[in-house]
Short mmCIF file of C-alpha atoms in Angstrom, two decimals:
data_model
loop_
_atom_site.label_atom_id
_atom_site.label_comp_id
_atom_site.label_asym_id
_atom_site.label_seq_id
_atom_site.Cartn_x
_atom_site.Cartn_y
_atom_site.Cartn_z
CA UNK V 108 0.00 0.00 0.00
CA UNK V 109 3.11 2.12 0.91
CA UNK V 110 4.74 1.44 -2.23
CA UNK V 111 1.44 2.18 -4.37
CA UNK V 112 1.38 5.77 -2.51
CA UNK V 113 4.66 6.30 -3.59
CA UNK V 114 4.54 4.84 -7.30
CA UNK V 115 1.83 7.73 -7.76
CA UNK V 116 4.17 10.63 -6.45
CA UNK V 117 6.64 9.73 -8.39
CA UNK V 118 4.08 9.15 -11.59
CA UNK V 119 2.59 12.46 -11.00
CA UNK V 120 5.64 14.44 -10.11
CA UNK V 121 7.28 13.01 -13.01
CA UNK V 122 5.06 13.72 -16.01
CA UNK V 123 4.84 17.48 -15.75
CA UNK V 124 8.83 17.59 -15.23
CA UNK V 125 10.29 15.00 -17.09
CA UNK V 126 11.31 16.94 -20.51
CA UNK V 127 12.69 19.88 -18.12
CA UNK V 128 14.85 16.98 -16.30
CA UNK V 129 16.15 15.59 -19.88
CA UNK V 130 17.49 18.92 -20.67
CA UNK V 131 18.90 19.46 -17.10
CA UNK V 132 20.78 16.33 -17.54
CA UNK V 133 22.09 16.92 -21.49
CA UNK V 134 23.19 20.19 -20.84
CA UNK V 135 24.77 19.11 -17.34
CA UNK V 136 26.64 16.46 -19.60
CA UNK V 137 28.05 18.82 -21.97
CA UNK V 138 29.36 21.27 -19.14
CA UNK V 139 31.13 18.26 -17.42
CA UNK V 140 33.66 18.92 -20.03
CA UNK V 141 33.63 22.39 -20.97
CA UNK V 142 37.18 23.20 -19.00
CA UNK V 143 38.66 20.26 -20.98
CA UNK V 144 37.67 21.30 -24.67
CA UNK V 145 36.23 24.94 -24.14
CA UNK V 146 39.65 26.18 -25.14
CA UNK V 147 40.31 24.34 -28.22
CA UNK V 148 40.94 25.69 -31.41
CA UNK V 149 41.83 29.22 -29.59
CA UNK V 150 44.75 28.99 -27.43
CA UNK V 151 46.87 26.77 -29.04
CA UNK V 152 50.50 27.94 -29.65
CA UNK V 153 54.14 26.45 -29.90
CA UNK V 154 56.61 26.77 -28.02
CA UNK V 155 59.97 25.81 -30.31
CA UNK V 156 61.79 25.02 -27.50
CA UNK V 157 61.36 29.09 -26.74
CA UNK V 158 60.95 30.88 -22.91
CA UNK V 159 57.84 32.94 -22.52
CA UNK V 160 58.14 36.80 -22.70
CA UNK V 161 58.08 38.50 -19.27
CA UNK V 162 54.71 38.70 -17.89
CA UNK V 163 54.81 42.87 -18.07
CA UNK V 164 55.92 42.63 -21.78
CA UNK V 165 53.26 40.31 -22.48
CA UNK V 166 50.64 42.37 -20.71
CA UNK V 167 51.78 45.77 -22.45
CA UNK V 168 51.26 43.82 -25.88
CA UNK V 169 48.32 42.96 -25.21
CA UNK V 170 47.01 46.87 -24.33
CA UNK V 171 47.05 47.76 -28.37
CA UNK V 172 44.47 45.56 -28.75
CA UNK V 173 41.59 46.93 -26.40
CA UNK V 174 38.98 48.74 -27.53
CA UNK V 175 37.43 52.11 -26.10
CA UNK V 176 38.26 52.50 -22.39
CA UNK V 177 38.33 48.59 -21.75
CA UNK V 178 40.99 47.16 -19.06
CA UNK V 179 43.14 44.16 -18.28
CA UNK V 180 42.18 43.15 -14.90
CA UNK V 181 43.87 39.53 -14.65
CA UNK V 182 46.27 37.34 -16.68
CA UNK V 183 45.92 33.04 -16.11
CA UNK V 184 49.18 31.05 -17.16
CA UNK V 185 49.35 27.43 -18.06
CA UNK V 186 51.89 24.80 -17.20
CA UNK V 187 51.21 23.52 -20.55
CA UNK V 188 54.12 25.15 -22.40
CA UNK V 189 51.75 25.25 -26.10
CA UNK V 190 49.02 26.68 -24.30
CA UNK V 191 48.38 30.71 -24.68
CA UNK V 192 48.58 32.68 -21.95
CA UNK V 193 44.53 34.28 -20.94
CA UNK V 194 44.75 38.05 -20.40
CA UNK V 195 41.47 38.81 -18.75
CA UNK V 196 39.57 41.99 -19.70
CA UNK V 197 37.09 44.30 -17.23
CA UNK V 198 34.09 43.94 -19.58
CA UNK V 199 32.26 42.65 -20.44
CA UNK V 200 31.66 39.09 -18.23
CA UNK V 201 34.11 36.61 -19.07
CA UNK V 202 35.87 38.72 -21.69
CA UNK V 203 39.29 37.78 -22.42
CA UNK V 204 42.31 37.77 -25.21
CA UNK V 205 44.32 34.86 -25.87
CA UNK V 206 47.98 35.77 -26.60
CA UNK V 207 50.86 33.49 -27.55
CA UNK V 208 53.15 34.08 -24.66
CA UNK V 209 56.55 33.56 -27.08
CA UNK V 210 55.72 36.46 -29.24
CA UNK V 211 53.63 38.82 -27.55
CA UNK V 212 51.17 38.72 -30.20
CA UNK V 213 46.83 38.42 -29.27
CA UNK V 214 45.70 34.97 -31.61
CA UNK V 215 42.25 35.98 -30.57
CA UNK V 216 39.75 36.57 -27.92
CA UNK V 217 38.36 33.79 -26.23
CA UNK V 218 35.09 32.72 -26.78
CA UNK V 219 32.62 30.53 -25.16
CA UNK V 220 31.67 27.51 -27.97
CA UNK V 221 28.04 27.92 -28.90
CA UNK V 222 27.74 24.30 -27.97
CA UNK V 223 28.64 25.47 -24.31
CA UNK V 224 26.37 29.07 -24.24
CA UNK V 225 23.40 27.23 -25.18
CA UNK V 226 24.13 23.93 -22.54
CA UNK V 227 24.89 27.14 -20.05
CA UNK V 228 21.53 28.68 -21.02
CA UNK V 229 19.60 25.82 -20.79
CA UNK V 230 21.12 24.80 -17.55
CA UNK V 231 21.33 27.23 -15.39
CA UNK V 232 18.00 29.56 -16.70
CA UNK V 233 15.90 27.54 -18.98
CA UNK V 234 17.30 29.18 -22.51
CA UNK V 235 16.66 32.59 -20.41
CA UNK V 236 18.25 35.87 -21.43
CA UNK V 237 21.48 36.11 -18.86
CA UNK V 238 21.42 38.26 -16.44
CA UNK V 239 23.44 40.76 -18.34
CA UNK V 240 20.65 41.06 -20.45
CA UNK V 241 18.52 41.75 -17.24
CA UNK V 242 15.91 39.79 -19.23
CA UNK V 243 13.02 38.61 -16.59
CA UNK V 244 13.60 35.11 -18.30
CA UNK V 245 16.46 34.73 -16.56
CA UNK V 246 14.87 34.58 -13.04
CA UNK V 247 11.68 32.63 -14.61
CA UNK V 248 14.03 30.25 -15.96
CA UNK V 249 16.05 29.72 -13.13
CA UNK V 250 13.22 29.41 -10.47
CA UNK V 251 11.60 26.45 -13.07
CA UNK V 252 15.30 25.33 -13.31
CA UNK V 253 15.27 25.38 -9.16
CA UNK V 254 11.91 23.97 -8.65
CA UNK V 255 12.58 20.74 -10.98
CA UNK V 256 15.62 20.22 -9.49
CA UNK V 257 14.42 20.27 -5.82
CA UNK V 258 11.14 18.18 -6.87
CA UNK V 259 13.53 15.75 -8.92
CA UNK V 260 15.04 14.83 -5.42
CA UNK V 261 11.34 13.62 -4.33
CA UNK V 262 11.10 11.91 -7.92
CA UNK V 263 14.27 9.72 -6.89
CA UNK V 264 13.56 9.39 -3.58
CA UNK V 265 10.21 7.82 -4.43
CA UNK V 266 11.48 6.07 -7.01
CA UNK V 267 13.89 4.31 -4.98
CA UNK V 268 11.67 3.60 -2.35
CA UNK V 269 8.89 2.03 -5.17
CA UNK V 270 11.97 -0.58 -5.97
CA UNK V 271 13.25 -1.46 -2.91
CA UNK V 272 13.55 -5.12 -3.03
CA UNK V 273 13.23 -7.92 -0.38
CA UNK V 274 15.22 -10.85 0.29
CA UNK V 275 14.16 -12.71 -2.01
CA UNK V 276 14.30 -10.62 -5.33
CA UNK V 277 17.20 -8.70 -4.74
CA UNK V 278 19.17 -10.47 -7.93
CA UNK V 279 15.80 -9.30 -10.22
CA UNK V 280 15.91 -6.39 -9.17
CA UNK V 281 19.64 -5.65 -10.68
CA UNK V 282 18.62 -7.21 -13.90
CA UNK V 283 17.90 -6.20 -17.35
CA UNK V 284 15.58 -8.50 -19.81
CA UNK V 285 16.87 -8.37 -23.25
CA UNK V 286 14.90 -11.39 -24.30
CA UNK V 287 11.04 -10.26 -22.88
CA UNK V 288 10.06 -7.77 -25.46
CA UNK V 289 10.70 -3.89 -25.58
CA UNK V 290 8.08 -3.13 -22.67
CA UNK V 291 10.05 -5.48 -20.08
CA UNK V 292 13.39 -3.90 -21.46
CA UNK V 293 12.74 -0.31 -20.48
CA UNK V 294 11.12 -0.91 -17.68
CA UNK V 295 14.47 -3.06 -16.35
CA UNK V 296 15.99 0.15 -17.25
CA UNK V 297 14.00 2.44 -15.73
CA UNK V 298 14.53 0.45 -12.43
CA UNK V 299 18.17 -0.22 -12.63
CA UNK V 300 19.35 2.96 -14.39
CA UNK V 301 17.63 4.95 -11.70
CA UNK V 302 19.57 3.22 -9.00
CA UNK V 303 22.81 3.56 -10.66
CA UNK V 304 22.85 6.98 -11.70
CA UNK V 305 21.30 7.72 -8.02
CA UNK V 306 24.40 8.81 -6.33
CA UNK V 307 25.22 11.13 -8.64
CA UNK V 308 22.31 12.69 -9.30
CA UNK V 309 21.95 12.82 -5.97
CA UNK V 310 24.92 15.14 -5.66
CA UNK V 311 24.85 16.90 -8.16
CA UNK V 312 21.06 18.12 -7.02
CA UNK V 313 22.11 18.74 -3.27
CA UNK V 314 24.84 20.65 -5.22
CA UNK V 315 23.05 22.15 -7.77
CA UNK V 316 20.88 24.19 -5.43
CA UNK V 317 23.16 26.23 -4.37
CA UNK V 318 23.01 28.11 -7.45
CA UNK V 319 18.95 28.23 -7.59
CA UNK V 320 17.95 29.51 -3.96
CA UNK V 321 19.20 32.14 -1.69
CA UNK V 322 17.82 30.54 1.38
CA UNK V 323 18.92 27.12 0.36
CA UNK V 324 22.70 28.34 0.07
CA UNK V 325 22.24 29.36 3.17
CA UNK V 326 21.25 26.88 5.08
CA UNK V 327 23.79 24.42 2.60
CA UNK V 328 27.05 26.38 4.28
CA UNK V 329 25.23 27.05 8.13
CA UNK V 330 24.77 22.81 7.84
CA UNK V 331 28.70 23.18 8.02
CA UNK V 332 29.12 25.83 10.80
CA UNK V 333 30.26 28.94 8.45
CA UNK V 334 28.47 31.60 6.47
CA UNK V 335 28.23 31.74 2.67
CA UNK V 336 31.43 32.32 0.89
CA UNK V 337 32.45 35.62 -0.18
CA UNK V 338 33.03 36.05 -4.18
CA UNK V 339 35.51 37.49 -5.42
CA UNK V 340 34.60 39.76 -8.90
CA UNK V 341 38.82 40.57 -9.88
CA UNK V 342 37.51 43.74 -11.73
CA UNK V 343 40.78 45.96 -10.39
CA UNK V 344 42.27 46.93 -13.36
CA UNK V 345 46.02 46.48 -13.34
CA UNK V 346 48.48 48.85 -12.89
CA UNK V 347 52.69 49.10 -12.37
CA UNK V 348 52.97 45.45 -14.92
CA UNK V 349 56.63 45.48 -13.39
CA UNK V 350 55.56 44.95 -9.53
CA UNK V 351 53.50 42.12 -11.69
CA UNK V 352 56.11 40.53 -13.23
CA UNK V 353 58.39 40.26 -9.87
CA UNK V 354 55.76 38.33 -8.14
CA UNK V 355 55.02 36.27 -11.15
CA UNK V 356 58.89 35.69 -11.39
CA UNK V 357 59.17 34.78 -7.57
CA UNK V 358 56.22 32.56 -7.65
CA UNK V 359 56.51 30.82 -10.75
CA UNK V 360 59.98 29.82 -9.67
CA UNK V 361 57.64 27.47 -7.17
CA UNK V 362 54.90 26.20 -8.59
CA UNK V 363 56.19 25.25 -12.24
CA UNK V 364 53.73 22.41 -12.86
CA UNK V 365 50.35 24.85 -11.97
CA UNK V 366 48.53 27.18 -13.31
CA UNK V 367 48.53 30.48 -12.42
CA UNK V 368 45.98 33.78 -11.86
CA UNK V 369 47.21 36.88 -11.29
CA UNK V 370 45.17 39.88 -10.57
CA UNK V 371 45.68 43.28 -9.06
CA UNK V 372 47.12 43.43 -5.68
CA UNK V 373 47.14 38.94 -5.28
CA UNK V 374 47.49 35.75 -7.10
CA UNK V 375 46.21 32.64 -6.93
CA UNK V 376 47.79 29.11 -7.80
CA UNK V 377 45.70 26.48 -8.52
CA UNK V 378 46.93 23.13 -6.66
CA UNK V 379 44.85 20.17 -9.11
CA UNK V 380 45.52 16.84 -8.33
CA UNK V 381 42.51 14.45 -6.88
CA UNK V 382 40.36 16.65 -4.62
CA UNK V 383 38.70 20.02 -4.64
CA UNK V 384 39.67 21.08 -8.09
CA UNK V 385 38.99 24.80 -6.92
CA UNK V 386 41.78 24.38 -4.57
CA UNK V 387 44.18 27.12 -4.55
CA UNK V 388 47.40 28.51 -2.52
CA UNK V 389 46.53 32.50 -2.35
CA UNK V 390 49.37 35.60 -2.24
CA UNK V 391 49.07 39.00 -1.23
CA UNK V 392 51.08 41.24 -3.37
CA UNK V 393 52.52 44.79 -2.69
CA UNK V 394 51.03 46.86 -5.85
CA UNK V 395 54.15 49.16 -5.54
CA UNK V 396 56.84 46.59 -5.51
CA UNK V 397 55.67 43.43 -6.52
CA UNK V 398 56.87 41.74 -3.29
CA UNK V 399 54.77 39.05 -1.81
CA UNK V 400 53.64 39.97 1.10
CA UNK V 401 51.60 36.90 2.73
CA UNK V 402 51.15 33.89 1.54
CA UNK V 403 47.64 31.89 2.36
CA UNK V 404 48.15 27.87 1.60
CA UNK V 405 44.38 26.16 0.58
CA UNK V 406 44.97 24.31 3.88
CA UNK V 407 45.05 27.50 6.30
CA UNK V 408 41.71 28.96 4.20
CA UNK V 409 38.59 29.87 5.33
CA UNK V 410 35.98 26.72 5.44
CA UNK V 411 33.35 28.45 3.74
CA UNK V 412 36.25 28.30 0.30
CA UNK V 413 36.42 24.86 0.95
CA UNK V 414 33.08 24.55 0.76
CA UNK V 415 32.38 26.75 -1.91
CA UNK V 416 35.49 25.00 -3.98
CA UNK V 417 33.89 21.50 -3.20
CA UNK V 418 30.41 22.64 -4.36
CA UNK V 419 31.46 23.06 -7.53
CA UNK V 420 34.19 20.20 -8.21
CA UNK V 421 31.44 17.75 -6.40
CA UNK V 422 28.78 19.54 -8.71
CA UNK V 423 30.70 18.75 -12.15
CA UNK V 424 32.68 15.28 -11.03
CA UNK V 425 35.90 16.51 -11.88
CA UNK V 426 37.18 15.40 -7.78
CA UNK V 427 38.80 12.44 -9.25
CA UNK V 428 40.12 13.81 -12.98
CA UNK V 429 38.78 11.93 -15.90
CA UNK V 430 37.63 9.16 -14.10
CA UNK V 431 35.14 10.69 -11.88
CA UNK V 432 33.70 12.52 -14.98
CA UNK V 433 33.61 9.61 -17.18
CA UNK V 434 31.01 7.92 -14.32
CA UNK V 435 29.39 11.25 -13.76
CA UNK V 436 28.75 11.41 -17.97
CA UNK V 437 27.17 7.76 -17.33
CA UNK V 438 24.85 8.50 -14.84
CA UNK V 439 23.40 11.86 -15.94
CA UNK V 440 22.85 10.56 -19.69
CA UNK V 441 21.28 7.56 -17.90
CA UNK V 442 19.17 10.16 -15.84
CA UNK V 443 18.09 12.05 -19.04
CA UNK V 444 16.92 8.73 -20.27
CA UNK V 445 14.61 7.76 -17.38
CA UNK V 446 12.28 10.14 -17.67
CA UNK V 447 11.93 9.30 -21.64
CA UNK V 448 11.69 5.38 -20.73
CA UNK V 449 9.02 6.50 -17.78
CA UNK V 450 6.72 8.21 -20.42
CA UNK V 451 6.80 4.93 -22.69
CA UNK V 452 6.43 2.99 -19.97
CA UNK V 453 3.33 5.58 -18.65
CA UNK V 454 1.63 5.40 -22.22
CA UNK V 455 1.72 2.06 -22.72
CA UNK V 456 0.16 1.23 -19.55
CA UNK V 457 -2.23 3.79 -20.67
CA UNK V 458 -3.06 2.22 -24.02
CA UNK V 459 -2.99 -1.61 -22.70
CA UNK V 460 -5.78 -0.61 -19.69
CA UNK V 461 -7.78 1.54 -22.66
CA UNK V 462 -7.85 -1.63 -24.92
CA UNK V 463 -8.77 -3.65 -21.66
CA UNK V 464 -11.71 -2.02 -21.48
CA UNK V 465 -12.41 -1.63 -24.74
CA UNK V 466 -12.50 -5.45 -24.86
#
């Protein structure tokens, strides 16, 4: 009788949502690997054996090519010696020039893949106008965004709870026919897909909320014992490029195999490995002299940057490289199958109790 309650939530919370919980999932697996292959095809460059240009040569270079009263405001370097360096701009969001760090010379300006804006758009506001735009679809679509995501965790939840199994049955219930007809198929899939993909999705939606609801962010970080986590916009436009390039010199010289954000007054190096991929060691930086003047390791930070750093790596599965993304890739196309499998499975219920009573 329990079960039969639950079979109904999950029917009826399901058939309204399910084509806004396909698209969550797509988009969510094209974003997985956006910081893998976003770049490709602009920042490549070669090396020849070369050194890169000092970091204040580079950035005066790259000042001929702004336009109007635009500003650098931040410059990321690669441990990848054929990558370009990223010279970040003041506006607008996310602008940026790619320069090849051997000559001086701006290959281009980077720009998002369209494949990525419209996974981004679809993701985070329901194909919403950005907030740049200050387009009221942006909040529309990201409350319906919010909404599905916080009623998919009921969806699962019930699911889950629908195909618990007993003693008995709990080898059937890990099983999927491929020799009882299409009907038995998708519902084996239905069953054990949803299982399988549940941790992740799971995550990803405790995650994912952070981003939809004030309230919920809130109470995420106070679950912890620390307030929301500060962000930081980097808009400072840069100034003195050869204070710069004596703290790039003197901390480059120690972290060879990172990359590397500098910005106005502090830089940031990013430590990578397995882990919180947002994981960084932080310096202060005298703007005058370009001597470092404290140095913050990821391990002395703040727990609210932890939190906020593991939000996101836990959010995308990159905690565990290519591995961890390759499983998370799994289990959210699986999840933006379910809900295509539940409405076959829904109609042709619907058509075999309709020709029941026809008969």
């Amino acid at each position: 009788m329990i079960k039969k309650g639950f079979k109904q939530i999950h029917l009826w919370l399901s058939v309204p949502l399910g084509l806004i919980v396909t698209l969550i999932c797509l988009s969510g697996a094209i974003l997985i690997f956006e910081r893998d292959f976003g770049h490709i095809g602009q920042a490549e460059v070669y090396s020849n054996g070369e050194e890169p240009l000092p970091l204040d040569s580079i950035l005066k270079s790259s000042e001929k090519y702004l336009a109007g009263s635009n500003q650098i405001v931040g410059i990321t370097t690669y441990p990848d010696s054929e990558h370009a360096y990223k010279v970040m701009l003041a506006k607008p969001a996310m602008a940026a020039l790619w320069v090849d760090q051997y000559t001086g010379e701006v290959i281009g300006k980077y720009e998002r893949a369209e494949i990525f804006k419209l996974a981004s758009a679809a993701h985070r506001r329901l194909f919403g106008k950005s907030k740049a735009d200050g387009a009221f679809g942006a909040k529309a679509g990201k409350l319906v965004i919010g909404i599905t995501t916080l009623t998919l965790l009921l969806i699962i939840l019930s699911g889950l709870i629908v195909w618990w199994p007993n003693k008995s049955n709990i080898k059937n219930k890990f099983t999927i026919s491929t020799d009882k007809g299409c009907y038995r198929f998708w519902f084996d899939f239905h069953c054990v897909g949803g299982v399988v993909s549940t941790i992740v999705l799971v995550i990803c939606i405790l995650t994912g909320l952070n981003w939809s609801f004030g309230w919920y962010r809130t109470g995420f970080y106070s679950i912890f014992g620390t307030d929301v986590a500060k962000s930081s916009s980097h808009k400072i436009p840069a100034e003195n490029y050869a204070a710069w390039e004596r703290a790039y010199t003197e901390i480059k010289s120690q972290n060879r195999e990172n990359e590397i954000r500098m910005y106005q007054n502090e830089a940031y190096v990013v430590i990578g490995g397995v882990g919180n991929q947002q994981a960084t060691t932080s310096y202060k930086i005298n703007p005058e002299t370009g001597k470092i003047q404290t140095v913050i390791p990821y391990g002395e930070k703040s727990k609210s940057n932890h939190i906020k750093g593991w939000i996101y790596t836990l959010h995308v599965g990159s905690w565990f490289g290519w591995i961890s993304k390759i499983f998370y890739l799994i289990c959210v196309i699986i999840g933006a199958i379910l809900p295509i499998s539940g409405y076959y499975l829904w109609i042709k219920r619907l058509t075999i109790k309709r020709k029941h009573r026809e008969s």
